[in-house]
Amino acid sequence: MDVAAIYNQIEKRNVSIRTTLEELVRQESPSEDRQAVNAAMALTANWSEAIGTRIKRHKQTTFGDILELRFGSSHKAQKPVLLLGHLDTVWPMGTLASMPWRVAEGRYWGPGVLDMKAGIVMALSALSALRELDLERSVTLLLNSDEEVGSTVSRGITERLALESAAVLVLEPAQGLAYKTARKGVGQYHVEVTGVGAHSGVDFERGHSAVLELAKLVQTISNFTNLERKLTVNCGVIAGGTRSNVVPSHAFTEVDVRIAKAGDAVYVEKLFRRLKVSDPKCKLTITGGINRPPMERKAGTIALFKKARRLAAELGFSLEEAATGGGSDGNFTAALGVPTLDGMGAVGDGAHAAHESVVIEHLVPRTALLAAMIASIE
């Protein structure tokens, strides 16, 4: 495989990468807007047809549809490579008014440009270049519609296709300049206390404060954090009560949990289920749990990274690996034991932030590396 030839083919697509990415960013696609996400799906499906795809659209009702694109030979002897991405973003419709698409300071700017529309354009460009060079192999590009809100609809499809694949390459943004070889698992818990309301001046003694009980619980829950085992627990939302002169009958907290090891899911669950209120007149309700298993740094992922590092050196740049506390759909595939390498999308800053942007100079070499990885996996 001639990596220089791959690089040259990608470089020829530099202008089309920009125009395609601009069009995709201008098509806003918040997770909650099914019609908008489907419009972005339609754009992507149209572009993929030009490079010989077989399209399967998994119809959905709650979120946007899920797009499964098959490229190359369908010969059963060769397992496909699964390219994994999502077209939904965290940005509500109309964000372009305050965060317009623009080119400045060596970057492309706009809502969703980094997380992760650039990664999708990189994948299409890589597949197009491989086709031109007669280096096609069996590839599935899966684009989900609900990744930013937990992947409840798409998870089953992601896991099924992963089990049919030789490896999974995740098109999420890089960690700085590094590929991601480990991610924390993610959980959410809803902790709710129901007390007894009363007038705080007239009937104070008859009241049983849900806020007071929750405050005690928040202290306990926060102490679940154990940095030595890379376990973090954050009470990120707390609410309760109605007025200052009412003993509050209701309070709740939304809790974010991050775990580095799969076994910690059971450990965390036990911690939450042992919680109790000290006031017997109050009632405690706990829902939720770990919804993304951790992507642990295991042999299959290490082998993929070593291959990527060697190919990057042939392309003229160095590649490092990194771990992150954030989750992706790659968590699901790695937990199944399928070799998974993450962070293979664009280099940039500001995912989920107003300064979201992609560094232009890295797009061509990183897309060439993605193409080389696809071609090299047996």
CSV table of C-alpha atoms in Angstrom, one decimal:
chain,number,residue,atom,x,y,z
A,1,MET,CA,0.0,0.0,0.0
A,2,ASP,CA,1.4,3.4,-1.1
A,3,VAL,CA,0.5,5.9,1.6
A,4,ALA,CA,1.9,8.7,-0.5
A,5,ALA,CA,-0.6,7.9,-3.2
A,6,ILE,CA,-3.4,7.9,-0.6
A,7,TYR,CA,-2.2,11.3,0.7
A,8,ASN,CA,-2.2,12.7,-2.9
A,9,GLN,CA,-5.7,11.5,-3.6
A,10,ILE,CA,-6.9,13.1,-0.4
A,11,GLU,CA,-5.1,16.4,-1.1
A,12,LYS,CA,-7.0,16.6,-4.4
A,13,ARG,CA,-10.2,16.6,-2.4
A,14,ASN,CA,-9.2,19.5,-0.2
A,15,VAL,CA,-11.7,21.9,-1.8
A,16,SER,CA,-14.5,19.4,-1.9
A,17,ILE,CA,-13.9,18.6,1.8
A,18,ARG,CA,-14.4,22.3,2.6
A,19,THR,CA,-17.6,22.7,0.5
A,20,THR,CA,-19.1,19.4,1.7
A,21,LEU,CA,-18.4,20.2,5.3
A,22,GLU,CA,-19.8,23.7,5.0
A,23,GLU,CA,-23.1,22.3,3.5
A,24,LEU,CA,-23.3,19.8,6.3
A,25,VAL,CA,-22.7,22.3,9.1
A,26,ARG,CA,-25.2,24.7,7.6
A,27,GLN,CA,-27.8,21.9,7.8
A,28,GLU,CA,-28.3,22.1,11.6
A,29,SER,CA,-29.2,18.8,13.2
A,30,PRO,CA,-30.0,18.9,17.0
A,31,SER,CA,-30.7,15.5,18.5
A,32,GLU,CA,-34.3,16.5,19.4
A,33,ASP,CA,-35.3,17.7,15.9
A,34,ARG,CA,-36.0,14.6,14.0
A,35,GLN,CA,-36.8,16.4,10.7
A,36,ALA,CA,-33.5,18.4,10.8
A,37,VAL,CA,-31.4,15.2,11.6
A,38,ASN,CA,-33.1,13.4,8.7
A,39,ALA,CA,-32.3,16.3,6.4
A,40,ALA,CA,-28.6,15.9,7.3
A,41,MET,CA,-28.9,12.2,6.8
A,42,ALA,CA,-30.4,12.8,3.3
A,43,LEU,CA,-27.4,15.0,2.4
A,44,THR,CA,-24.9,12.4,3.5
A,45,ALA,CA,-26.7,9.6,1.7
A,46,ASN,CA,-26.7,11.6,-1.6
A,47,TRP,CA,-23.0,12.2,-1.3
A,48,SER,CA,-22.3,8.5,-0.6
A,49,GLU,CA,-24.2,7.4,-3.7
A,50,ALA,CA,-21.4,9.0,-5.8
A,51,ILE,CA,-18.9,6.5,-4.4
A,52,GLY,CA,-20.9,3.4,-4.8
A,53,THR,CA,-22.8,2.8,-1.5
A,54,ARG,CA,-25.6,0.5,-0.7
A,55,ILE,CA,-28.0,2.5,1.6
A,56,LYS,CA,-30.1,1.1,4.4
A,57,ARG,CA,-32.2,3.6,6.4
A,58,HIS,CA,-33.4,2.4,9.8
A,59,LYS,CA,-36.6,4.4,10.3
A,60,GLN,CA,-37.2,5.9,13.7
A,61,THR,CA,-40.1,7.8,15.3
A,62,THR,CA,-38.6,9.4,18.4
A,63,PHE,CA,-35.3,10.6,16.9
A,64,GLY,CA,-33.9,10.9,13.4
A,65,ASP,CA,-33.4,7.8,11.3
A,66,ILE,CA,-30.2,5.8,11.5
A,67,LEU,CA,-28.1,5.5,8.3
A,68,GLU,CA,-26.3,2.4,7.4
A,69,LEU,CA,-24.0,2.7,4.3
A,70,ARG,CA,-22.2,-0.2,2.8
A,71,PHE,CA,-19.2,0.2,0.6
A,72,GLY,CA,-16.9,-2.1,-1.3
A,73,SER,CA,-17.2,-5.8,-1.7
A,74,SER,CA,-19.9,-7.7,0.1
A,75,HIS,CA,-17.9,-10.9,0.0
A,76,LYS,CA,-18.7,-12.9,3.1
A,77,ALA,CA,-15.0,-14.0,3.6
A,78,GLN,CA,-13.9,-10.6,4.6
A,79,LYS,CA,-15.5,-9.0,7.6
A,80,PRO,CA,-16.2,-5.3,7.1
A,81,VAL,CA,-14.6,-2.4,8.9
A,82,LEU,CA,-17.2,-0.4,10.8
A,83,LEU,CA,-16.8,3.4,10.7
A,84,LEU,CA,-18.9,4.8,13.5
A,85,GLY,CA,-20.3,8.3,13.7
A,86,HIS,CA,-23.4,10.4,14.5
A,87,LEU,CA,-25.1,13.3,12.7
A,88,ASP,CA,-26.9,14.8,15.7
A,89,THR,CA,-25.5,17.7,17.6
A,90,VAL,CA,-26.0,19.4,20.9
A,91,TRP,CA,-26.9,22.8,19.2
A,92,PRO,CA,-30.5,23.9,18.9
A,93,MET,CA,-32.0,25.1,15.7
A,94,GLY,CA,-31.0,28.7,15.0
A,95,THR,CA,-27.5,28.5,16.5
A,96,LEU,CA,-26.0,29.4,13.1
A,97,ALA,CA,-27.2,33.0,13.8
A,98,SER,CA,-24.8,33.3,16.7
A,99,MET,CA,-22.2,30.7,15.5
A,100,PRO,CA,-22.1,31.0,11.7
A,101,TRP,CA,-20.1,28.9,9.4
A,102,ARG,CA,-16.9,30.8,8.8
A,103,VAL,CA,-13.2,30.3,7.8
A,104,ALA,CA,-10.8,32.2,9.9
A,105,GLU,CA,-7.5,31.8,11.8
A,106,GLY,CA,-6.7,28.6,9.9
A,107,ARG,CA,-9.9,27.0,11.1
A,108,TYR,CA,-13.5,26.1,10.1
A,109,TRP,CA,-16.0,27.3,12.6
A,110,GLY,CA,-19.7,26.4,13.3
A,111,PRO,CA,-22.1,24.3,15.3
A,112,GLY,CA,-21.2,20.6,15.1
A,113,VAL,CA,-18.2,21.2,12.8
A,114,LEU,CA,-15.9,19.3,15.2
A,115,ASP,CA,-18.4,17.0,16.9
A,116,MET,CA,-18.6,15.5,14.5
A,117,LYS,CA,-19.5,16.5,11.0
A,118,ALA,CA,-15.9,16.9,10.0
A,119,GLY,CA,-15.3,13.2,10.9
A,120,ILE,CA,-18.2,12.2,8.6
A,121,VAL,CA,-16.8,14.2,5.7
A,122,MET,CA,-13.3,12.7,6.4
A,123,ALA,CA,-14.8,9.2,6.1
A,124,LEU,CA,-16.5,9.9,2.8
A,125,SER,CA,-13.4,11.5,1.4
A,126,ALA,CA,-11.3,8.5,2.6
A,127,LEU,CA,-13.6,6.0,1.0
A,128,SER,CA,-13.7,8.0,-2.3
A,129,ALA,CA,-9.9,8.1,-2.4
A,130,LEU,CA,-9.6,4.3,-1.8
A,131,ARG,CA,-12.1,3.7,-4.6
A,132,GLU,CA,-10.0,5.8,-7.0
A,133,LEU,CA,-6.9,3.9,-6.0
A,134,ASP,CA,-8.6,0.5,-6.3
A,135,LEU,CA,-7.9,-0.2,-2.6
A,136,GLU,CA,-11.6,-0.7,-1.7
A,137,ARG,CA,-12.5,-3.2,1.0
A,138,SER,CA,-15.7,-4.0,2.7
A,139,VAL,CA,-16.8,-1.1,4.9
A,140,THR,CA,-19.9,-0.2,6.8
A,141,LEU,CA,-20.4,3.5,7.7
A,142,LEU,CA,-23.0,3.8,10.5
A,143,LEU,CA,-24.4,7.3,11.3
A,144,ASN,CA,-26.5,7.5,14.4
A,145,SER,CA,-29.1,10.1,15.3
A,146,ASP,CA,-29.2,10.1,19.1
A,147,GLU,CA,-25.6,9.8,20.3
A,148,GLU,CA,-25.6,13.1,22.1
A,149,VAL,CA,-28.6,12.1,24.1
A,150,GLY,CA,-27.5,8.6,25.1
A,151,SER,CA,-27.9,6.4,22.0
A,152,THR,CA,-30.9,4.6,23.4
A,153,VAL,CA,-32.4,4.0,19.9
A,154,SER,CA,-29.2,3.3,18.0
A,155,ARG,CA,-27.3,1.1,20.5
A,156,GLY,CA,-28.7,-2.2,19.4
A,157,ILE,CA,-27.9,-1.5,15.7
A,158,THR,CA,-24.4,-0.3,16.6
A,159,GLU,CA,-23.7,-3.5,18.7
A,160,ARG,CA,-25.1,-5.8,16.0
A,161,LEU,CA,-23.0,-4.3,13.2
A,162,ALA,CA,-19.9,-4.3,15.5
A,163,LEU,CA,-20.1,-8.0,16.1
A,164,GLU,CA,-20.1,-8.5,12.3
A,165,SER,CA,-17.0,-6.4,11.9
A,166,ALA,CA,-13.2,-6.9,11.9
A,167,ALA,CA,-12.7,-3.6,13.7
A,168,VAL,CA,-14.4,-0.4,14.6
A,169,LEU,CA,-13.0,3.1,13.8
A,170,VAL,CA,-14.8,5.9,15.6
A,171,LEU,CA,-15.0,9.2,13.8
A,172,GLU,CA,-15.2,11.3,17.0
A,173,PRO,CA,-12.7,14.3,17.3
A,174,ALA,CA,-9.1,13.6,18.3
A,175,GLN,CA,-8.0,14.2,21.9
A,176,GLY,CA,-5.7,17.1,21.1
A,177,LEU,CA,-3.6,15.5,18.4
A,178,ALA,CA,-4.0,12.0,19.8
A,179,TYR,CA,-6.2,9.0,19.0
A,180,LYS,CA,-8.3,7.7,21.9
A,181,THR,CA,-7.6,4.2,23.3
A,182,ALA,CA,-9.7,4.4,26.4
A,183,ARG,CA,-12.8,6.1,27.5
A,184,LYS,CA,-14.7,6.2,30.8
A,185,GLY,CA,-18.1,4.6,31.2
A,186,VAL,CA,-20.9,7.0,31.8
A,187,GLY,CA,-24.0,6.8,34.1
A,188,GLN,CA,-26.8,9.0,35.2
A,189,TYR,CA,-28.8,8.7,38.4
A,190,HIS,CA,-31.9,10.6,39.4
A,191,VAL,CA,-32.1,10.8,43.2
A,192,GLU,CA,-35.5,12.1,44.5
A,193,VAL,CA,-36.8,12.8,48.0
A,194,THR,CA,-40.4,13.3,48.9
A,195,GLY,CA,-41.1,14.9,52.2
A,196,VAL,CA,-44.1,16.5,53.9
A,197,GLY,CA,-44.9,20.1,53.1
A,198,ALA,CA,-46.0,22.6,55.7
A,199,HIS,CA,-46.3,26.4,56.4
A,200,SER,CA,-42.8,27.3,57.7
A,201,GLY,CA,-44.3,29.8,60.2
A,202,VAL,CA,-47.6,28.3,61.3
A,203,ASP,CA,-47.0,24.5,61.0
A,204,PHE,CA,-43.2,24.1,61.0
A,205,GLU,CA,-43.2,21.1,63.2
A,206,ARG,CA,-45.5,19.2,60.9
A,207,GLY,CA,-43.2,19.6,58.0
A,208,HIS,CA,-40.5,17.2,56.9
A,209,SER,CA,-38.0,18.9,54.6
A,210,ALA,CA,-37.1,17.1,51.4
A,211,VAL,CA,-34.4,19.7,50.7
A,212,LEU,CA,-32.8,19.0,54.1
A,213,GLU,CA,-32.7,15.3,53.5
A,214,LEU,CA,-31.4,15.8,49.9
A,215,ALA,CA,-28.6,18.1,51.2
A,216,LYS,CA,-27.4,15.2,53.5
A,217,LEU,CA,-27.6,12.8,50.6
A,218,VAL,CA,-25.6,15.1,48.2
A,219,GLN,CA,-22.7,15.1,50.7
A,220,THR,CA,-22.8,11.3,50.8
A,221,ILE,CA,-23.1,10.9,47.1
A,222,SER,CA,-20.3,13.3,46.4
A,223,ASN,CA,-18.0,11.3,48.6
A,224,PHE,CA,-18.5,8.3,46.3
A,225,THR,CA,-15.8,9.9,44.1
A,226,ASN,CA,-12.6,7.8,44.3
A,227,LEU,CA,-9.8,9.3,42.2
A,228,GLU,CA,-7.5,6.4,42.8
A,229,ARG,CA,-9.9,4.1,40.9
A,230,LYS,CA,-10.7,6.9,38.4
A,231,LEU,CA,-14.3,7.0,39.6
A,232,THR,CA,-16.0,10.4,39.7
A,233,VAL,CA,-19.5,11.3,40.9
A,234,ASN,CA,-21.0,14.8,40.3
A,235,CYS,CA,-24.3,16.1,41.6
A,236,GLY,CA,-24.7,18.5,38.7
A,237,VAL,CA,-28.4,19.5,39.1
A,238,ILE,CA,-30.1,20.1,42.4
A,239,ALA,CA,-33.6,21.5,42.8
A,240,GLY,CA,-36.4,21.5,45.4
A,241,GLY,CA,-39.0,23.5,47.2
A,242,THR,CA,-41.5,26.1,46.0
A,243,ARG,CA,-41.2,29.2,48.3
A,244,SER,CA,-39.1,30.2,51.3
A,245,ASN,CA,-42.1,30.1,53.6
A,246,VAL,CA,-42.9,26.5,52.8
A,247,VAL,CA,-41.2,23.4,54.2
A,248,PRO,CA,-40.3,21.7,50.9
A,249,SER,CA,-42.1,18.4,50.1
A,250,HIS,CA,-40.0,17.6,47.0
A,251,ALA,CA,-36.3,17.8,46.0
A,252,PHE,CA,-34.0,16.0,43.6
A,253,THR,CA,-30.5,15.8,42.2
A,254,GLU,CA,-29.3,14.6,38.8
A,255,VAL,CA,-26.0,12.8,39.2
A,256,ASP,CA,-23.3,12.1,36.6
A,257,VAL,CA,-21.0,9.1,37.2
A,258,ARG,CA,-17.8,8.1,35.3
A,259,ILE,CA,-16.1,4.8,35.7
A,260,ALA,CA,-12.8,3.5,34.2
A,261,LYS,CA,-13.4,-0.2,34.8
A,262,ALA,CA,-16.4,-2.3,33.8
A,263,GLY,CA,-16.5,-3.9,37.3
A,264,ASP,CA,-17.1,-0.5,38.9
A,265,ALA,CA,-20.7,-0.5,37.4
A,266,VAL,CA,-21.8,-3.0,40.0
A,267,TYR,CA,-19.8,-1.2,42.7
A,268,VAL,CA,-21.5,2.1,42.0
A,269,GLU,CA,-24.9,0.5,41.8
A,270,LYS,CA,-24.5,-0.9,45.3
A,271,LEU,CA,-23.4,2.5,46.6
A,272,PHE,CA,-26.5,4.2,45.3
A,273,ARG,CA,-28.9,1.4,46.5
A,274,ARG,CA,-27.5,1.6,50.0
A,275,LEU,CA,-28.6,5.3,50.3
A,276,LYS,CA,-31.2,6.0,53.0
A,277,VAL,CA,-33.0,9.1,54.3
A,278,SER,CA,-32.6,9.9,58.0
A,279,ASP,CA,-36.1,11.2,58.4
A,280,PRO,CA,-38.6,8.3,58.4
A,281,LYS,CA,-41.3,10.6,57.2
A,282,CYS,CA,-39.4,11.2,53.9
A,283,LYS,CA,-39.3,8.8,51.0
A,284,LEU,CA,-36.3,8.2,48.7
A,285,THR,CA,-36.5,7.1,45.1
A,286,ILE,CA,-33.5,6.3,42.9
A,287,THR,CA,-33.6,5.6,39.2
A,288,GLY,CA,-30.9,5.4,36.5
A,289,GLY,CA,-27.6,3.6,36.2
A,290,ILE,CA,-24.6,3.1,34.0
A,291,ASN,CA,-25.7,3.5,30.4
A,292,ARG,CA,-22.3,3.4,28.6
A,293,PRO,CA,-19.7,0.8,29.6
A,294,PRO,CA,-16.1,1.9,29.7
A,295,MET,CA,-13.9,1.5,26.7
A,296,GLU,CA,-10.9,-0.1,28.3
A,297,ARG,CA,-7.4,-0.1,26.8
A,298,LYS,CA,-7.2,-3.8,25.7
A,299,ALA,CA,-5.1,-5.8,23.2
A,300,GLY,CA,-7.3,-5.3,20.1
A,301,THR,CA,-7.3,-1.5,20.6
A,302,ILE,CA,-3.6,-1.4,21.3
A,303,ALA,CA,-2.9,-3.3,18.1
A,304,LEU,CA,-5.0,-0.9,16.0
A,305,PHE,CA,-3.2,2.1,17.6
A,306,LYS,CA,0.2,0.6,16.9
A,307,LYS,CA,-0.8,0.2,13.2
A,308,ALA,CA,-2.1,3.8,13.1
A,309,ARG,CA,1.1,5.1,14.6
A,310,ARG,CA,3.2,3.3,12.1
A,311,LEU,CA,1.1,4.6,9.2
A,312,ALA,CA,1.2,8.1,10.6
A,313,ALA,CA,5.0,8.0,10.6
A,314,GLU,CA,4.9,6.9,6.9
A,315,LEU,CA,2.7,9.9,6.3
A,316,GLY,CA,5.2,12.2,8.0
A,317,PHE,CA,3.7,12.9,11.4
A,318,SER,CA,3.8,11.4,14.9
A,319,LEU,CA,0.7,10.0,16.6
A,320,GLU,CA,0.1,9.6,20.3
A,321,GLU,CA,-2.7,8.0,22.3
A,322,ALA,CA,-4.9,9.3,25.0
A,323,ALA,CA,-7.7,8.4,27.5
A,324,THR,CA,-10.7,10.6,28.1
A,325,GLY,CA,-13.5,10.9,30.6
A,326,GLY,CA,-16.1,11.4,27.9
A,327,GLY,CA,-18.1,8.6,26.3
A,328,SER,CA,-19.0,7.7,22.7
A,329,ASP,CA,-20.7,4.9,20.8
A,330,GLY,CA,-17.2,3.3,20.7
A,331,ASN,CA,-17.8,2.4,24.4
A,332,PHE,CA,-20.4,-0.1,23.3
A,333,THR,CA,-18.3,-1.8,20.6
A,334,ALA,CA,-15.2,-2.0,22.8
A,335,ALA,CA,-17.2,-3.6,25.6
A,336,LEU,CA,-18.2,-6.3,23.2
A,337,GLY,CA,-14.6,-7.2,22.7
A,338,VAL,CA,-14.4,-5.8,19.1
A,339,PRO,CA,-11.1,-4.0,18.5
A,340,THR,CA,-12.1,-0.3,18.6
A,341,LEU,CA,-10.0,2.8,18.0
A,342,ASP,CA,-11.6,6.2,18.8
A,343,GLY,CA,-10.8,9.9,18.1
A,344,MET,CA,-10.1,9.3,14.4
A,345,GLY,CA,-12.0,12.4,13.3
A,346,ALA,CA,-10.9,16.0,13.1
A,347,VAL,CA,-8.4,18.0,15.2
A,348,GLY,CA,-9.9,21.1,16.8
A,349,ASP,CA,-11.3,22.7,19.9
A,350,GLY,CA,-14.6,23.6,21.6
A,351,ALA,CA,-16.8,20.6,21.2
A,352,HIS,CA,-20.1,21.6,22.8
A,353,ALA,CA,-18.8,25.1,23.2
A,354,ALA,CA,-19.2,28.5,21.4
A,355,HIS,CA,-15.7,28.3,20.0
A,356,GLU,CA,-16.2,24.9,18.3
A,357,SER,CA,-13.7,24.7,15.4
A,358,VAL,CA,-11.6,22.4,13.2
A,359,VAL,CA,-7.9,23.0,12.5
A,360,ILE,CA,-7.7,23.0,8.7
A,361,GLU,CA,-4.0,21.9,8.3
A,362,HIS,CA,-4.7,18.6,10.0
A,363,LEU,CA,-7.7,17.5,7.8
A,364,VAL,CA,-5.8,16.1,4.8
A,365,PRO,CA,-3.1,14.1,6.7
A,366,ARG,CA,-5.7,12.8,9.2
A,367,THR,CA,-8.0,11.8,6.4
A,368,ALA,CA,-5.2,10.1,4.7
A,369,LEU,CA,-4.4,8.2,7.9
A,370,LEU,CA,-8.0,7.1,8.2
A,371,ALA,CA,-8.0,5.9,4.6
A,372,ALA,CA,-4.7,4.0,5.2
A,373,MET,CA,-6.2,2.4,8.3
A,374,ILE,CA,-9.3,1.2,6.5
A,375,ALA,CA,-7.2,-0.3,3.7
A,376,SER,CA,-4.8,-2.0,6.0
A,377,ILE,CA,-7.2,-3.9,8.3
A,378,GLU,CA,-7.5,-7.5,7.2
